[in-house]
């Protein structure tokens, strides 16, 4: 089945220690998104890629970076995690020009100690 | 920025009851999406609506795209324990391309 896969599902890192979360997709969608979701809140968009074209949300901290080496894979790098970065990180994909449905992966739960 | 007002914020119902939740916006949307999120998982798309007035069902779920294009509702009939989760409405505002705005979510709890 076509899907969005996120690894790992759970990640524990220390305060200030860089961490990388990964996302892969078999849907062959050209748009990929990274969201941060804190407890019981709606997902908050961090950035997205149209193909290799990177688009950062204005309020995404510089501490968050992303890479998309090819259509299938996308990475979220947190350079110096703080306690406030503990959250669920969701990857999603969509096509470029509608329908505007986004398909989400299962998420990575990040804990910062 | 654009906001979607989703209500109720939470519901605690008895198994077998019907459930209704809705989303409203001050602006027009061309698409309404309804997602369900189980604890510790990513949101799963339940229903997508593309035309004003459209009524779409997915099993026990029914959703409608309001004729003003500023609202949508989701109904769940004969609720069961596995309906527990958070339901989000979402949609791209006009001229926002693919970018989704999310409602605040409705947390549904079902008592067996």
Coordinates of N, CA and C in Angstrom, one line a residue:
Chain A
X1 N 0.8 -1.2 0.0 CA 0.0 0.0 0.0 C 0.9 1.2 0.0
X2 N 0.5 2.3 -0.8 CA 1.2 3.5 -0.8 C 1.0 4.2 0.6
X3 N 2.1 4.8 1.1 CA 2.0 5.3 2.4 C 3.1 6.3 2.7
X4 N 3.0 6.9 3.9 CA 4.0 7.8 4.5 C 4.6 7.1 5.7
X5 N 5.9 7.0 5.8 CA 6.6 6.3 6.8 C 7.5 7.2 7.6
X6 N 7.4 7.2 8.9 CA 8.3 8.0 9.7 C 9.1 7.2 10.7
X7 N 10.4 7.5 10.7 CA 11.3 6.8 11.7 C 12.2 7.8 12.4
X8 N 12.5 7.5 13.7 CA 11.8 6.5 14.5 C 10.4 6.9 14.9
X9 N 9.7 6.1 15.5 CA 8.4 6.5 16.1 C 8.5 7.2 17.4
X10 N 9.6 6.9 18.1 CA 9.9 7.5 19.4 C 11.3 7.9 19.4
X11 N 11.6 9.1 19.8 CA 13.0 9.5 19.9 C 13.2 10.3 21.2
X12 N 14.3 9.9 21.9 CA 14.7 10.6 23.1 C 16.0 11.2 22.8
X13 N 16.1 12.5 23.1 CA 17.4 13.2 22.9 C 17.7 14.1 24.2
X14 N 18.9 14.4 24.3 CA 19.3 15.3 25.4 C 19.2 16.7 25.0
X15 N 19.0 17.6 26.0 CA 19.0 19.0 25.7 C 20.2 19.4 25.0
X16 N 20.1 20.1 23.8 CA 21.2 20.6 23.1 C 21.8 19.6 22.1
X17 N 21.4 18.3 22.2 CA 22.0 17.3 21.3 C 21.3 17.2 20.0
X18 N 21.9 17.4 18.9 CA 21.2 17.4 17.6 C 20.5 16.1 17.3
X19 N 19.4 16.2 16.7 CA 18.6 15.0 16.4 C 18.0 15.1 14.9
X20 N 17.9 14.0 14.3 CA 17.3 14.0 12.9 C 16.1 13.0 12.9
X21 N 15.0 13.5 12.3 CA 13.9 12.7 12.1 C 13.7 12.4 10.6
X22 N 13.2 11.3 10.3 CA 13.1 11.0 8.8 C 11.7 10.6 8.4
X23 N 11.5 10.9 7.1 CA 10.2 10.6 6.5 C 10.4 10.1 5.1
X24 N 9.7 9.1 4.8 CA 9.7 8.6 3.4 C 8.3 8.3 2.9
X25 N 8.1 8.4 1.6 CA 6.8 8.2 1.1 C 6.8 7.4 -0.2
X26 N 5.8 6.6 -0.4 CA 5.7 5.8 -1.6 C 4.5 6.3 -2.5
X27 N 4.0 7.5 -2.2 CA 2.8 8.0 -2.9 C 3.2 8.8 -4.1
X28 N 4.6 9.0 -4.2 CA 5.1 9.8 -5.4 C 4.5 11.2 -5.4
X29 N 4.2 11.7 -4.3 CA 3.8 13.1 -4.2 C 4.9 14.1 -4.2
X30 N 4.8 15.2 -4.9 CA 5.9 16.1 -5.0 C 5.9 17.2 -3.9
X31 N 4.9 17.2 -3.0 CA 4.9 18.2 -1.9 C 5.1 17.4 -0.6
X32 N 6.0 17.8 0.2 CA 6.2 17.2 1.5 C 6.2 18.3 2.6
X33 N 5.6 18.0 3.7 CA 5.4 18.9 4.8 C 6.0 18.4 6.1
X34 N 6.4 19.3 7.0 CA 6.7 18.9 8.4 C 5.9 19.8 9.3
X35 N 5.2 19.1 10.2 CA 4.4 19.8 11.2 C 4.9 19.4 12.6
X36 N 4.7 20.4 13.5 CA 4.9 20.1 14.9 C 3.6 20.1 15.6
X37 N 3.3 19.1 16.5 CA 2.1 19.1 17.2 C 2.3 18.9 18.7
X38 N 1.8 19.8 19.4 CA 1.9 19.7 20.9 C 0.6 19.2 21.4
X39 N 0.6 18.7 22.6 CA -0.5 18.0 23.2 C -1.8 18.6 23.0
X40 N -2.7 17.8 22.3 CA -4.1 18.2 22.1 C -4.3 19.5 21.3
X41 N -3.2 19.9 20.6 CA -3.4 21.0 19.7 C -3.4 20.6 18.2
X42 N -3.8 21.5 17.4 CA -3.7 21.2 15.9 C -2.3 21.2 15.5
X43 N -2.0 20.4 14.4 CA -0.6 20.5 13.9 C -0.3 21.9 13.4
X44 N 1.0 22.2 13.6 CA 1.5 23.6 13.2 C 2.6 23.3 12.1
X45 N 2.4 24.0 11.0 CA 3.3 23.8 9.9 C 4.7 24.4 10.1
X46 N 5.7 23.7 10.0 CA 7.1 24.2 10.1 C 7.6 24.7 8.8
X47 N 7.6 23.8 7.8 CA 8.0 24.1 6.4 C 7.5 23.0 5.5
X48 N 7.7 23.3 4.2 CA 7.3 22.4 3.2 C 8.2 22.5 1.9
X49 N 8.2 21.4 1.1 CA 8.9 21.4 -0.1 C 7.9 21.2 -1.3
X50 N 8.1 22.0 -2.3 CA 7.5 21.7 -3.6 C 8.7 21.2 -4.4
X51 N 8.7 19.9 -4.6 CA 9.8 19.2 -5.2 C 11.0 19.6 -4.3
X52 N 12.0 20.2 -4.9 CA 13.2 20.5 -4.1 C 13.1 22.0 -3.6
X53 N 12.1 22.7 -3.9 CA 11.9 24.1 -3.5 C 11.5 24.2 -2.1
X54 N 12.3 24.7 -1.2 CA 12.1 24.7 0.2 C 11.3 26.0 0.6
X55 N 10.3 25.8 1.5 CA 9.5 27.0 1.9 C 9.4 26.9 3.4
X56 N 9.9 27.9 4.1 CA 10.0 28.0 5.5 C 8.8 28.9 6.0
X57 N 8.1 28.4 7.1 CA 7.1 29.3 7.7 C 7.8 30.4 8.4
X58 N 7.2 31.6 8.5 CA 7.9 32.8 9.0 C 8.3 32.6 10.5
X59 N 7.5 31.8 11.2 CA 7.7 31.7 12.7 C 8.4 30.4 13.0
X60 N 8.9 29.7 12.1 CA 9.7 28.5 12.4 C 11.1 28.9 12.9
X61 N 11.5 28.4 14.1 CA 12.8 28.8 14.6 C 13.9 28.3 13.7
X62 N 15.0 29.1 13.8 CA 16.2 28.7 13.0 C 16.8 27.4 13.4
X63 N 16.5 27.0 14.6 CA 16.9 25.7 15.2 C 16.4 24.5 14.4
X64 N 15.4 24.7 13.6 CA 14.8 23.6 12.8 C 15.3 23.8 11.3
X65 N 15.8 22.7 10.8 CA 16.3 22.7 9.4 C 15.6 21.4 8.7
X66 N 15.7 21.5 7.4 CA 15.2 20.3 6.7 C 16.0 20.0 5.4
X67 N 16.0 18.8 5.0 CA 16.6 18.3 3.8 C 15.7 17.4 3.0
X68 N 15.7 17.5 1.7 CA 15.0 16.6 0.9 C 15.9 16.2 -0.2
X69 N 16.6 15.1 0.0 CA 17.6 14.6 -1.0 C 16.9 14.1 -2.3
X70 N 15.7 13.6 -2.2 CA 15.0 13.1 -3.4 C 13.5 13.1 -3.2
X71 N 12.7 12.7 -4.2 CA 11.3 12.8 -4.1 C 10.7 12.0 -2.9
X72 N 11.4 10.9 -2.5 CA 10.8 10.0 -1.6 C 11.1 10.3 -0.1
X73 N 12.2 11.0 0.1 CA 12.7 11.2 1.5 C 12.8 12.7 1.9
X74 N 12.5 12.9 3.2 CA 12.6 14.2 3.7 C 13.1 14.1 5.2
X75 N 14.0 15.0 5.6 CA 14.5 14.9 7.0 C 14.3 16.2 7.7
X76 N 14.0 16.1 9.0 CA 13.9 17.2 9.9 C 15.1 17.2 10.9
X77 N 15.9 18.2 10.9 CA 17.0 18.3 11.8 C 16.7 19.4 12.8
X78 N 16.9 19.0 14.1 CA 16.8 20.0 15.1 C 18.2 20.1 15.7
X79 N 18.8 21.3 15.5 CA 20.2 21.5 15.8 C 20.5 21.5 17.3
X80 N 19.7 22.1 18.0 CA 20.0 22.2 19.5 C 18.6 22.1 20.2
X81 N 18.1 20.9 20.4 CA 16.8 20.8 21.0 C 16.7 21.4 22.4
X82 N 15.6 22.1 22.6 CA 15.3 22.6 23.9 C 14.1 21.8 24.5
X83 N 13.8 22.0 25.7 CA 12.7 21.3 26.4 C 11.4 21.7 25.7
X84 N 11.3 22.9 25.1 CA 10.1 23.3 24.4 C 9.9 22.6 23.1
X85 N 10.9 21.9 22.6 CA 10.8 21.2 21.3 C 10.2 19.8 21.4
X86 N 10.0 19.4 22.7 CA 9.3 18.1 22.9 C 7.9 18.2 22.3
X87 N 7.6 17.2 21.4 CA 6.4 17.3 20.7 C 6.2 16.1 19.8
X88 N 5.1 16.0 19.1 CA 4.9 15.0 18.0 C 5.3 15.7 16.7
X89 N 6.1 15.1 15.9 CA 6.5 15.7 14.6 C 5.9 14.8 13.5
X90 N 5.1 15.5 12.7 CA 4.3 14.8 11.6 C 4.8 15.2 10.3
X91 N 5.0 14.2 9.4 CA 5.3 14.4 8.0 C 4.0 14.2 7.2
X92 N 3.8 14.9 6.2 CA 2.7 14.8 5.3 C 3.1 15.0 3.9
X93 N 2.3 14.5 3.0 CA 2.5 14.7 1.5 C 1.2 15.1 0.8
X94 N 1.4 15.7 -0.3 CA 0.2 16.0 -1.2 C 0.8 16.2 -2.6
X95 N -0.2 16.2 -3.5 CA 0.1 16.6 -4.9 C 0.2 18.2 -5.0
X96 N 0.7 18.7 -6.1 CA 0.9 20.1 -6.2 C -0.5 20.9 -6.4
X97 N -1.2 20.4 -7.3 CA -2.4 21.2 -7.8 C -3.7 20.5 -7.5
X98 N -4.0 20.2 -6.3 CA -5.3 19.7 -6.0 C -5.5 18.2 -6.5
X99 N -6.3 17.4 -5.8 CA -7.0 17.8 -4.7 C -6.1 18.1 -3.5
X100 N -6.5 18.9 -2.5 CA -5.7 19.4 -1.5 C -5.6 18.5 -0.3
X101 N -5.8 17.3 -0.5 CA -5.7 16.3 0.6 C -4.2 16.1 1.0
X102 N -4.0 16.1 2.2 CA -2.6 15.8 2.7 C -2.7 14.5 3.5
X103 N -1.7 13.7 3.2 CA -1.6 12.3 3.8 C -0.5 12.3 4.8
X104 N -0.8 12.0 6.1 CA 0.1 12.0 7.2 C 0.8 10.7 7.5
X105 N 2.0 10.8 7.9 CA 2.7 9.6 8.5 C 2.2 9.4 10.0
X106 N 2.7 8.4 10.6 CA 2.3 8.1 12.0 C 2.9 9.0 13.0
X107 N 3.9 9.8 12.6 CA 4.5 10.7 13.6 C 5.7 10.2 14.3
X108 N 6.5 11.1 14.8 CA 7.6 10.7 15.7 C 7.4 11.5 17.0
X109 N 7.4 10.8 18.1 CA 7.2 11.5 19.4 C 8.6 11.8 19.9
X110 N 9.0 13.1 20.0 CA 10.3 13.5 20.5 C 10.2 13.9 22.0
X111 N 11.1 13.3 22.7 CA 11.2 13.7 24.1 C 12.6 14.3 24.3
X112 N 12.7 15.4 25.0 CA 14.0 16.1 25.3 C 14.2 16.0 26.8
X113 N 15.4 15.4 27.2 CA 15.7 15.3 28.6 C 16.8 16.2 29.1
Chain B
X1 N -3.9 35.3 11.5 CA -4.1 34.5 10.3 C -5.5 33.9 10.3
X2 N -5.7 33.2 9.2 CA -7.0 32.5 9.0 C -7.2 31.4 10.1
X3 N -8.4 31.4 10.7 CA -8.7 30.4 11.7 C -10.0 29.7 11.4
X4 N -10.0 28.4 11.8 CA -11.2 27.6 11.7 C -11.7 27.4 13.2
X5 N -13.0 27.7 13.4 CA -13.6 27.5 14.7 C -14.3 26.2 14.7
X6 N -13.8 25.3 15.5 CA -14.3 23.9 15.6 C -15.0 23.7 16.9
X7 N -16.2 23.2 16.9 CA -16.9 22.9 18.1 C -17.7 21.6 18.0
X8 N -18.0 21.0 19.2 CA -17.4 21.3 20.5 C -16.0 21.0 20.6
X9 N -15.3 21.5 21.7 CA -13.9 21.1 21.9 C -13.8 19.7 22.4
X10 N -14.8 19.2 23.1 CA -14.8 17.8 23.6 C -16.2 17.3 23.8
X11 N -16.3 16.0 23.7 CA -17.6 15.4 23.8 C -17.4 14.0 24.6
X12 N -18.3 13.8 25.5 CA -18.2 12.5 26.2 C -19.6 11.9 26.1
X13 N -19.7 10.8 25.3 CA -21.0 10.3 25.0 C -21.1 8.8 25.3
X14 N -22.3 8.3 25.3 CA -22.5 6.9 25.5 C -22.4 6.1 24.2
X15 N -21.9 4.9 24.2 CA -21.8 4.1 23.0 C -23.2 4.0 22.4
X16 N -23.3 4.1 21.1 CA -24.6 3.9 20.4 C -25.2 5.3 20.1
X17 N -24.7 6.3 20.7 CA -25.3 7.7 20.5 C -24.7 8.2 19.1
X18 N -25.4 9.2 18.6 CA -24.9 9.9 17.4 C -24.2 11.1 17.8
X19 N -23.2 11.5 17.0 CA -22.3 12.7 17.3 C -22.4 13.7 16.2
X20 N -22.3 14.9 16.5 CA -22.2 15.9 15.5 C -21.2 17.0 15.9
X21 N -20.3 17.4 15.0 CA -19.4 18.4 15.3 C -19.3 19.3 14.0
X22 N -18.8 20.6 14.2 CA -18.8 21.4 13.0 C -17.6 22.4 13.1
X23 N -17.4 23.0 11.9 CA -16.3 24.0 11.7 C -16.9 25.2 11.0
X24 N -16.5 26.3 11.4 CA -16.9 27.5 10.7 C -15.7 28.4 10.5
X25 N -15.8 29.2 9.5 CA -14.8 30.1 9.1 C -15.4 31.5 8.7
X26 N -14.6 32.5 8.8 CA -15.1 33.8 8.4 C -14.8 34.0 6.9
X27 N -14.0 33.1 6.3 CA -13.7 33.2 4.9 C -14.1 32.0 4.1
X28 N -14.1 32.1 2.9 CA -14.6 31.0 2.0 C -13.5 29.9 1.8
X29 N -13.9 28.7 1.9 CA -13.0 27.6 1.6 C -13.5 26.8 0.4
X30 N -12.6 26.3 -0.4 CA -13.0 25.5 -1.6 C -13.0 24.0 -1.3
X31 N -12.4 23.7 -0.2 CA -12.2 22.3 0.2 C -12.3 22.2 1.7
X32 N -13.0 21.1 2.1 CA -13.1 20.8 3.5 C -12.6 19.4 3.7
X33 N -11.7 19.2 4.7 CA -11.2 17.9 5.0 C -11.5 17.6 6.4
X34 N -11.8 16.3 6.7 CA -12.0 15.9 8.1 C -11.0 14.7 8.4
X35 N -10.3 14.9 9.4 CA -9.3 13.9 9.9 C -9.7 13.4 11.2
X36 N -9.2 12.2 11.5 CA -9.3 11.6 12.8 C -7.9 11.2 13.3
X37 N -7.6 11.6 14.5 CA -6.2 11.3 15.1 C -6.4 10.4 16.3
X38 N -5.9 9.2 16.3 CA -5.8 8.3 17.4 C -4.7 8.7 18.3
X39 N -4.7 8.4 19.6 CA -3.6 8.8 20.5 C -2.3 8.2 20.0
X40 N -1.3 9.1 19.9 CA 0.1 8.6 19.5 C 0.2 8.3 18.0
X41 N -0.7 8.7 17.2 CA -0.7 8.4 15.8 C -0.9 9.7 15.0
X42 N -0.6 9.6 13.7 CA -0.8 10.8 12.8 C -2.3 10.9 12.4
X43 N -2.7 12.0 11.9 CA -4.1 12.2 11.5 C -4.4 11.3 10.2
X44 N -5.6 10.8 10.2 CA -6.0 10.0 9.1 C -7.2 10.6 8.4
X45 N -7.1 10.8 7.1 CA -8.2 11.5 6.3 C -9.4 10.6 6.3
X46 N -10.5 11.2 6.8 CA -11.8 10.5 6.8 C -12.6 10.8 5.5
X47 N -12.8 12.1 5.3 CA -13.7 12.5 4.3 C -13.1 13.8 3.7
X48 N -13.2 14.0 2.4 CA -12.9 15.2 1.7 C -14.1 15.7 0.9
X49 N -14.3 17.0 1.0 CA -15.5 17.7 0.4 C -15.0 18.8 -0.5
X50 N -15.6 18.8 -1.8 CA -15.0 19.8 -2.7 C -16.1 20.7 -3.3
X51 N -17.3 20.5 -3.1 CA -18.4 21.4 -3.7 C -19.3 21.8 -2.6
X52 N -19.7 23.1 -2.7 CA -20.7 23.6 -1.8 C -22.0 22.8 -1.8
X53 N -22.5 22.4 -0.6 CA -23.7 21.6 -0.6 C -23.4 20.1 -0.6
X54 N -22.2 19.7 -0.9 CA -21.9 18.3 -1.1 C -22.1 17.6 0.3
X55 N -22.7 16.4 0.2 CA -22.9 15.5 1.3 C -22.2 14.2 1.0
X56 N -21.3 13.8 1.8 CA -20.5 12.6 1.6 C -20.5 11.7 2.8
X57 N -20.6 10.4 2.5 CA -20.6 9.4 3.6 C -19.4 8.5 3.5
X58 N -19.0 8.0 4.7 CA -17.9 7.0 4.7 C -18.3 6.1 5.9
X59 N -19.0 5.0 5.6 CA -19.5 4.2 6.6 C -20.5 4.9 7.5
X60 N -20.2 5.0 8.8 CA -21.1 5.6 9.8 C -20.8 7.1 9.8
X61 N -19.9 7.6 9.1 CA -19.6 9.0 9.0 C -20.2 9.7 7.9
X62 N -20.8 10.9 8.1 CA -21.3 11.8 7.1 C -20.8 13.2 7.3
X63 N -20.4 13.8 6.2 CA -19.9 15.2 6.3 C -20.6 16.0 5.2
X64 N -20.8 17.3 5.5 CA -21.4 18.2 4.5 C -20.6 19.4 4.4
X65 N -20.5 19.9 3.2 CA -19.8 21.2 2.8 C -21.0 22.2 2.8
X66 N -20.9 23.2 3.7 CA -22.0 24.2 3.8 C -22.1 25.0 2.5
X67 N -23.4 25.4 2.2 CA -23.7 26.1 1.0 C -23.0 27.5 1.0
X68 N -22.7 28.1 2.1 CA -22.1 29.4 2.1 C -20.6 29.2 1.9
X69 N -20.1 28.0 1.9 CA -18.6 27.6 1.8 C -17.8 28.1 3.0
X70 N -18.5 28.4 4.1 CA -17.8 28.9 5.2 C -18.0 27.9 6.4
X71 N -18.6 26.8 6.2 CA -18.8 25.9 7.3 C -18.9 24.4 6.8
X72 N -18.7 23.5 7.7 CA -18.8 22.1 7.4 C -19.2 21.4 8.7
X73 N -19.9 20.3 8.6 CA -20.1 19.5 9.8 C -19.8 18.0 9.5
X74 N -19.5 17.3 10.6 CA -19.3 15.9 10.5 C -20.2 15.2 11.5
X75 N -20.9 14.2 11.1 CA -21.8 13.4 11.9 C -21.2 12.0 12.0
X76 N -21.3 11.4 13.2 CA -21.0 10.0 13.4 C -22.2 9.3 14.0
X77 N -22.7 8.3 13.3 CA -23.9 7.6 13.8 C -23.5 6.4 14.6
X78 N -24.3 6.1 15.6 CA -24.2 4.8 16.4 C -22.7 4.6 16.8
X79 N -22.2 5.6 17.6 CA -20.8 5.6 18.0 C -20.4 4.3 18.7
X80 N -19.2 3.9 18.5 CA -18.6 2.7 19.1 C -17.3 3.1 19.8
X81 N -16.8 2.3 20.7 CA -15.6 2.7 21.4 C -14.4 3.1 20.6
X82 N -14.2 2.5 19.4 CA -13.0 2.8 18.6 C -13.2 4.2 17.9
X83 N -14.3 4.8 18.0 CA -14.5 6.2 17.5 C -13.7 7.2 18.4
X84 N -13.2 6.8 19.5 CA -12.5 7.7 20.4 C -11.3 8.3 19.7
X85 N -11.1 9.6 19.9 CA -9.9 10.2 19.2 C -10.2 11.7 19.1
X86 N -9.3 12.4 18.4 CA -9.5 13.8 18.1 C -9.8 14.0 16.6
X87 N -10.9 14.7 16.4 CA -11.3 14.9 15.0 C -11.0 16.4 14.6
X88 N -10.3 16.5 13.5 CA -9.9 17.9 13.0 C -10.6 18.1 11.7
X89 N -11.1 19.4 11.6 CA -11.4 19.8 10.2 C -10.2 20.6 9.7
X90 N -10.1 20.7 8.4 CA -9.0 21.4 7.8 C -9.4 21.8 6.4
X91 N -8.7 22.8 5.9 CA -9.0 23.2 4.5 C -8.0 24.2 4.1
X92 N -7.8 24.4 2.8 CA -6.9 25.5 2.3 C -7.8 26.7 2.0
X93 N -7.5 27.8 2.7 CA -8.2 29.1 2.4 C -7.9 29.4 0.9
X94 N -8.8 30.3 0.3 CA -8.6 30.7 -1.0 C -7.2 31.3 -1.2
X95 N -6.6 31.0 -2.3 CA -5.2 31.6 -2.6 C -4.1 31.1 -1.7
X96 N -4.4 30.0 -0.9 CA -3.4 29.4 -0.1 C -2.7 28.2 -0.7
X97 N -3.2 27.9 -1.9 CA -2.6 26.7 -2.5 C -2.9 25.5 -1.7
X98 N -1.8 24.7 -1.4 CA -2.0 23.5 -0.7 C -2.0 23.6 0.8
X99 N -1.7 24.8 1.3 CA -1.5 25.0 2.8 C -2.8 24.9 3.5
X100 N -2.8 24.0 4.5 CA -4.1 23.7 5.2 C -4.1 24.6 6.5
X101 N -5.3 25.0 6.8 CA -5.6 25.6 8.1 C -6.4 24.6 8.8
X102 N -6.1 24.4 10.1 CA -6.8 23.3 10.9 C -7.7 24.0 11.9
X103 N -8.8 23.3 12.2 CA -9.6 23.6 13.4 C -8.9 23.2 14.6
X104 N -9.4 23.6 15.8 CA -8.8 23.2 17.0 C -9.0 21.8 17.5
X105 N -9.9 21.1 16.8 CA -10.1 19.7 17.1 C -11.2 19.5 18.1
X106 N -11.9 18.3 17.9 CA -12.9 17.9 18.8 C -12.5 16.6 19.4
X107 N -12.3 16.5 20.7 CA -11.9 15.3 21.4 C -13.2 14.5 21.7
X108 N -13.3 13.3 21.2 CA -14.4 12.4 21.4 C -14.1 11.3 22.3
X109 N -14.9 11.2 23.4 CA -14.7 10.1 24.3 C -16.0 9.3 24.3
X110 N -16.0 8.0 24.3 CA -17.1 7.1 24.2 C -17.1 6.2 25.4
X111 N -18.2 6.2 26.1 CA -18.4 5.3 27.2 C -19.1 4.0 26.8
X112 N -18.4 2.9 27.0 CA -19.1 1.6 26.6 C -20.4 1.3 27.4

